[in-house]
Amino acid sequence: MSSNRSLGAMALLMAGILAVFGWGLVAPFAYEPVGPRAFPMLTAVLIAFCGIVLLIGGGNDTEAVSRRTMTGIVMLTVTLLIYAVIFERLGYVPSTFLMSGIVARIFGASWIQATLSGAVLSVGSYLLFDRGLDVVLPAGILGGLF
Amino acid sequence: METLALLMTGFAVASSPMNLALAALGAVVGTMVGVLPGLGPVNAVAMLVPVVFALGLPPESSMILMAAIYIGSEYGGRISAILINVPGEASAVMTALEGYPLSRQGLAGVALSLSAWTSFLGSVLATVGIVLAAPVLSRWALAFGPVEYVALMIFAFACLTGLLSDQPIKALLATGIGLALSTIGIDANSGVMRYTFDMPNLIDGLAFSTLVIGLFAISELLILLQSHRDGVSVKIERMGRNLFNFKEMRFTLPSALRGAGIGFFIGLLPGAGGTVASALAYSTERKITERRDPEGSRFGKGDLRGLATVEAANNSASNSNFIPMLTLGIPSSGTTAIMLGVLTLYNLTPGPMLFTSQPELIWGLIASLFIGNVMLLAMNIPLVGLFARMLSVPAWVLVPFIVVVSAVGVYSGKSASFDLILMVVVGAAAYWLRRMHVPMAPLILGFVLGGILETNLRRALSLSAGEVQILWSSPIAIALWGAAAAILLLPRLLRRALPAEARLSED
């Protein structure tokens, strides 16, 4: 399937979700002629229209990426997702150290560079934001240390 | 005279020590981010939205900081375009076209200083234009009721889809996605929960800063990785002579002035901005030169006039962009849409009323544009070598740093892991959309304007008890609907006028 077709299919799917979950949006007491449902429905129609045009038109203008790049993209996304999940549980400094090290490796750093930059970045930014700028960050498992 | 007095008030606000310091900070940070390949004004401003909030700044100070970052990254964007032929954003493509050949000829220093000067010229002329035009427009805009607002927003979306992208349907899709995302959360009029899927974190809707950072910072990192792996290595040319001379300045002055004029008017259109302005100025200048002086034209091989006109137009448009944003509450680029979103976070409704209710904010911002531009010129000519060194910061240092600033920013807003996860999901989705050439500016504009559009639409239809005809019942509304229709047809004509390189979708 061409890239524009899959985009169009996604758009139709999104319009479908908007319509299905939006259909029941009715106010218990209506004070005005237009309720909470009309605008989401208009949006769904707009998105569905775009989806249909893309499906019919087809075409492909996504430049190909190498397999190695694709793995990198997936690895980076997963790393960031894990970072988001462990951010509060593990605490800011350890989770940032891990994230930063892995991301540095993905972008071509050596193990030593990744470890050092991860350590400097995690501790340094914690001191800057939490201590310096009063942005409260989760202390997590290292709670007693700082 | 009244304007002059207001402008003086503005200067008083902008030159308080804190606001001066913020403008200087914004100018430095903006230039530094702008220099980094791939990162442009949108990314710079987006990353700093939550930071601005965490600092607890009053609205005028945060606007001054963001404006300085915005203008600063426009200055910075030309550095990577000229030195390594990597435009940070679509509007710098034209800069690279003439600037890079110049630096290959050992004239990098001249190209950089001359473009700083013409950027300054364009910015300052456009800011003078703001001072003259904005109060008049805002008085006119007071006549706008809900009906006119609906028509105006349709016009803005039409501009975005019609002018910005070579694939209007994808821009329209992006607008639709933005509008759809804006409906998430509790509906203020009826109290009905829309698309919250029983998640308490979604009751207030998607957090603006989370969405913006996901769209512009996280997706950018994925793009960065793509170009890092598939791209080529960077080699910085030598600087050569550091400053342009008087002769070069006189030689390029008419081109710069023409560029500034074109940029100013293009920047007024919602959705157009620097990309269209620089492309139009470039092709105009090239035509003029090739007609008058075919022998002396070095266009494509490094012509100072091309560089001068492009930079003047780009910066002039980025400044005149503020006019529709401030007077009508309609941002004309992704960056001004973000600034507008920040205003709404302060519970300020952007639009003509701001001129009367918040004169310190408006005039402080305008005055700070003057101050910021002077700072940027003063900084950019002597320190360009220092900024250029940002180009040799390796990606493995830079990327974790961007992730940290983004995550801390998002977390500081609500202190919830939910928003961090949402940020990554939005970023991944945005990367996928951007690879399909779906532009991000209409998406954020749709999100910012969606709420206002819906409120005005419902208000207008309440006035008419549900009669749809009210939407085209006033002369202003009819004119705007007509203009919207025209602008959707215009790109077919414009496309012939613009060189192929301009047909990039801006994101």
GROMACS .gro file of C-alpha atoms in nm, chain B residues 82-241:
model
  160
  228ILE     CA    1   2.537   2.946   0.521
  229LEU     CA    2   2.817   2.748   0.683
  230ILE     CA    3   2.719   2.387   0.623
  231ASN     CA    4   2.434   2.412   0.372
  232VAL     CA    5   2.187   2.265   0.625
  233PRO     CA    6   1.886   2.493   0.658
  234GLY     CA    7   1.736   2.458   1.005
  235GLU     CA    8   1.387   2.509   0.869
  236ALA     CA    9   1.206   2.560   0.542
  237SER     CA   10   1.244   2.938   0.541
  238ALA     CA   11   1.625   2.908   0.544
  239VAL     CA   12   1.635   2.699   0.228
  240MET     CA   13   1.671   3.012   0.015
  241THR     CA   14   1.946   3.138   0.245
  242ALA     CA   15   2.149   2.824   0.185
  243LEU     CA   16   2.100   2.862  -0.189
  244GLU     CA   17   2.309   3.180  -0.206
  245GLY     CA   18   2.487   3.169   0.128
  246TYR     CA   19   2.659   2.834   0.101
  247PRO     CA   20   2.825   2.906  -0.235
  248LEU     CA   21   2.954   3.232  -0.082
  249SER     CA   22   3.112   3.048   0.207
  250ARG     CA   23   3.266   2.797  -0.035
  251GLN     CA   24   3.438   3.097  -0.193
  252GLY     CA   25   3.586   3.196   0.143
  253LEU     CA   26   3.330   3.469   0.202
  254ALA     CA   27   3.152   3.303   0.495
  255GLY     CA   28   3.227   3.595   0.726
  256VAL     CA   29   3.089   3.846   0.478
  257ALA     CA   30   2.780   3.637   0.413
  258LEU     CA   31   2.712   3.594   0.783
  259SER     CA   32   2.759   3.957   0.879
  260LEU     CA   33   2.567   4.084   0.578
  261SER     CA   34   2.276   3.851   0.648
  262ALA     CA   35   2.274   3.959   1.013
  263TRP     CA   36   2.253   4.319   0.898
  264THR     CA   37   1.973   4.258   0.647
  265SER     CA   38   1.787   4.042   0.901
  266PHE     CA   39   1.805   4.337   1.135
  267LEU     CA   40   1.688   4.576   0.866
  268GLY     CA   41   1.392   4.356   0.776
  269SER     CA   42   1.294   4.304   1.139
  270VAL     CA   43   1.311   4.668   1.235
  271LEU     CA   44   1.118   4.788   0.931
  272ALA     CA   45   0.848   4.529   1.001
  273THR     CA   46   0.832   4.634   1.365
  274VAL     CA   47   0.780   4.994   1.255
  275GLY     CA   48   0.500   4.855   1.039
  276ILE     CA   49   0.350   4.684   1.345
  277VAL     CA   50   0.353   5.011   1.536
  278LEU     CA   51   0.172   5.188   1.253
  279ALA     CA   52  -0.073   4.918   1.149
  280ALA     CA   53  -0.159   4.726   1.463
  281PRO     CA   54  -0.362   4.989   1.651
  282VAL     CA   55  -0.565   5.070   1.340
  283LEU     CA   56  -0.635   4.705   1.271
  284SER     CA   57  -0.726   4.636   1.630
  285ARG     CA   58  -0.984   4.916   1.628
  286TRP     CA   59  -1.129   4.769   1.312
  287ALA     CA   60  -1.123   4.421   1.462
  288LEU     CA   61  -1.344   4.535   1.749
  289ALA     CA   62  -1.632   4.525   1.503
  290PHE     CA   63  -1.592   4.147   1.489
  291GLY     CA   64  -1.869   3.940   1.642
  292PRO     CA   65  -1.898   3.561   1.657
  293VAL     CA   66  -2.013   3.544   1.295
  294GLU     CA   67  -1.710   3.733   1.168
  295TYR     CA   68  -1.480   3.528   1.390
  296VAL     CA   69  -1.604   3.203   1.242
  297ALA     CA   70  -1.544   3.337   0.891
  298LEU     CA   71  -1.203   3.473   0.992
  299MET     CA   72  -1.089   3.139   1.129
  300ILE     CA   73  -1.206   2.959   0.817
  301PHE     CA   74  -1.003   3.214   0.624
  302ALA     CA   75  -0.697   3.144   0.842
  303PHE     CA   76  -0.728   2.770   0.786
  304ALA     CA   77  -0.773   2.828   0.415
  305CYS     CA   78  -0.453   3.036   0.411
  306LEU     CA   79  -0.263   2.766   0.593
  307THR     CA   80  -0.379   2.489   0.365
  308GLY     CA   81  -0.355   2.691   0.048
  309LEU     CA   82  -0.027   2.875   0.087
  310LEU     CA   83   0.189   2.662   0.304
  311SER     CA   84   0.201   2.323   0.153
  312ASP     CA   85   0.224   2.173  -0.189
  313GLN     CA   86  -0.026   1.914  -0.076
  314PRO     CA   87  -0.326   2.110   0.050
  315ILE     CA   88  -0.513   1.793   0.140
  316LYS     CA   89  -0.249   1.696   0.394
  317ALA     CA   90  -0.254   2.042   0.549
  318LEU     CA   91  -0.631   2.014   0.569
  319LEU     CA   92  -0.599   1.676   0.735
  320ALA     CA   93  -0.354   1.826   0.987
  321THR     CA   94  -0.603   2.103   1.062
  322GLY     CA   95  -0.874   1.843   1.115
  323ILE     CA   96  -0.657   1.643   1.354
  324GLY     CA   97  -0.580   1.961   1.549
  325LEU     CA   98  -0.948   2.051   1.570
  326ALA     CA   99  -1.034   1.698   1.681
  327LEU     CA  100  -0.769   1.705   1.955
  328SER     CA  101  -0.908   2.037   2.079
  329THR     CA  102  -1.244   1.876   2.155
  330ILE     CA  103  -1.095   1.635   2.410
  331GLY     CA  104  -1.200   1.716   2.766
  332ILE     CA  105  -1.500   1.863   2.939
  333ASP     CA  106  -1.727   2.077   2.722
  334ALA     CA  107  -1.757   2.413   2.896
  335ASN     CA  108  -2.109   2.486   2.774
  336SER     CA  109  -2.282   2.161   2.865
  337GLY     CA  110  -2.047   1.987   3.108
  338VAL     CA  111  -2.039   1.679   2.885
  339MET     CA  112  -1.711   1.482   2.884
  340ARG     CA  113  -1.584   1.440   2.531
  341TYR     CA  114  -1.336   1.168   2.432
  342THR     CA  115  -1.193   1.140   2.782
  343PHE     CA  116  -1.235   0.759   2.787
  344ASP     CA  117  -1.276   0.777   3.165
  345MET     CA  118  -0.920   0.897   3.212
  346PRO     CA  119  -0.907   1.166   3.480
  347ASN     CA  120  -0.595   1.314   3.319
  348LEU     CA  121  -0.794   1.405   3.010
  349ILE     CA  122  -1.078   1.594   3.180
  350ASP     CA  123  -0.906   1.930   3.132
  351GLY     CA  124  -0.819   1.834   2.777
  352LEU     CA  125  -0.476   1.764   2.635
  353ALA     CA  126  -0.218   1.979   2.810
  354PHE     CA  127  -0.097   2.236   2.559
  355SER     CA  128   0.269   2.212   2.658
  356THR     CA  129   0.265   1.831   2.639
  357LEU     CA  130   0.120   1.838   2.290
  358VAL     CA  131   0.355   2.109   2.166
  359ILE     CA  132   0.665   1.936   2.300
  360GLY     CA  133   0.560   1.602   2.159
  361LEU     CA  134   0.485   1.753   1.819
  362PHE     CA  135   0.792   1.969   1.785
  363ALA     CA  136   1.066   1.845   2.018
  364ILE     CA  137   1.026   1.467   2.038
  365SER     CA  138   0.935   1.416   1.673
  366GLU     CA  139   1.233   1.635   1.580
  367LEU     CA  140   1.467   1.398   1.764
  368LEU     CA  141   1.340   1.107   1.558
  369ILE     CA  142   1.393   1.311   1.241
  370LEU     CA  143   1.737   1.403   1.370
  371LEU     CA  144   1.820   1.035   1.413
  372GLN     CA  145   1.702   0.967   1.061
  373SER     CA  146   1.930   1.233   0.914
  374HIS     CA  147   2.209   1.137   1.154
  375ARG     CA  148   2.208   0.781   1.024
  376ASP     CA  149   2.126   0.849   0.661
  377GLY     CA  150   2.296   1.186   0.634
  378VAL     CA  151   2.646   1.303   0.555
  379SER     CA  152   2.914   1.437   0.783
  380VAL     CA  153   2.953   1.805   0.853
  381LYS     CA  154   3.238   2.021   0.736
  382ILE     CA  155   3.250   2.386   0.833
  383GLU     CA  156   3.397   2.630   0.585
  384ARG     CA  157   3.654   2.888   0.687
  385MET     CA  158   3.523   3.228   0.791
  386GLY     CA  159   3.742   3.457   0.579
  387ARG     CA  160   3.689   3.833   0.607
   0.00000   0.00000   0.00000
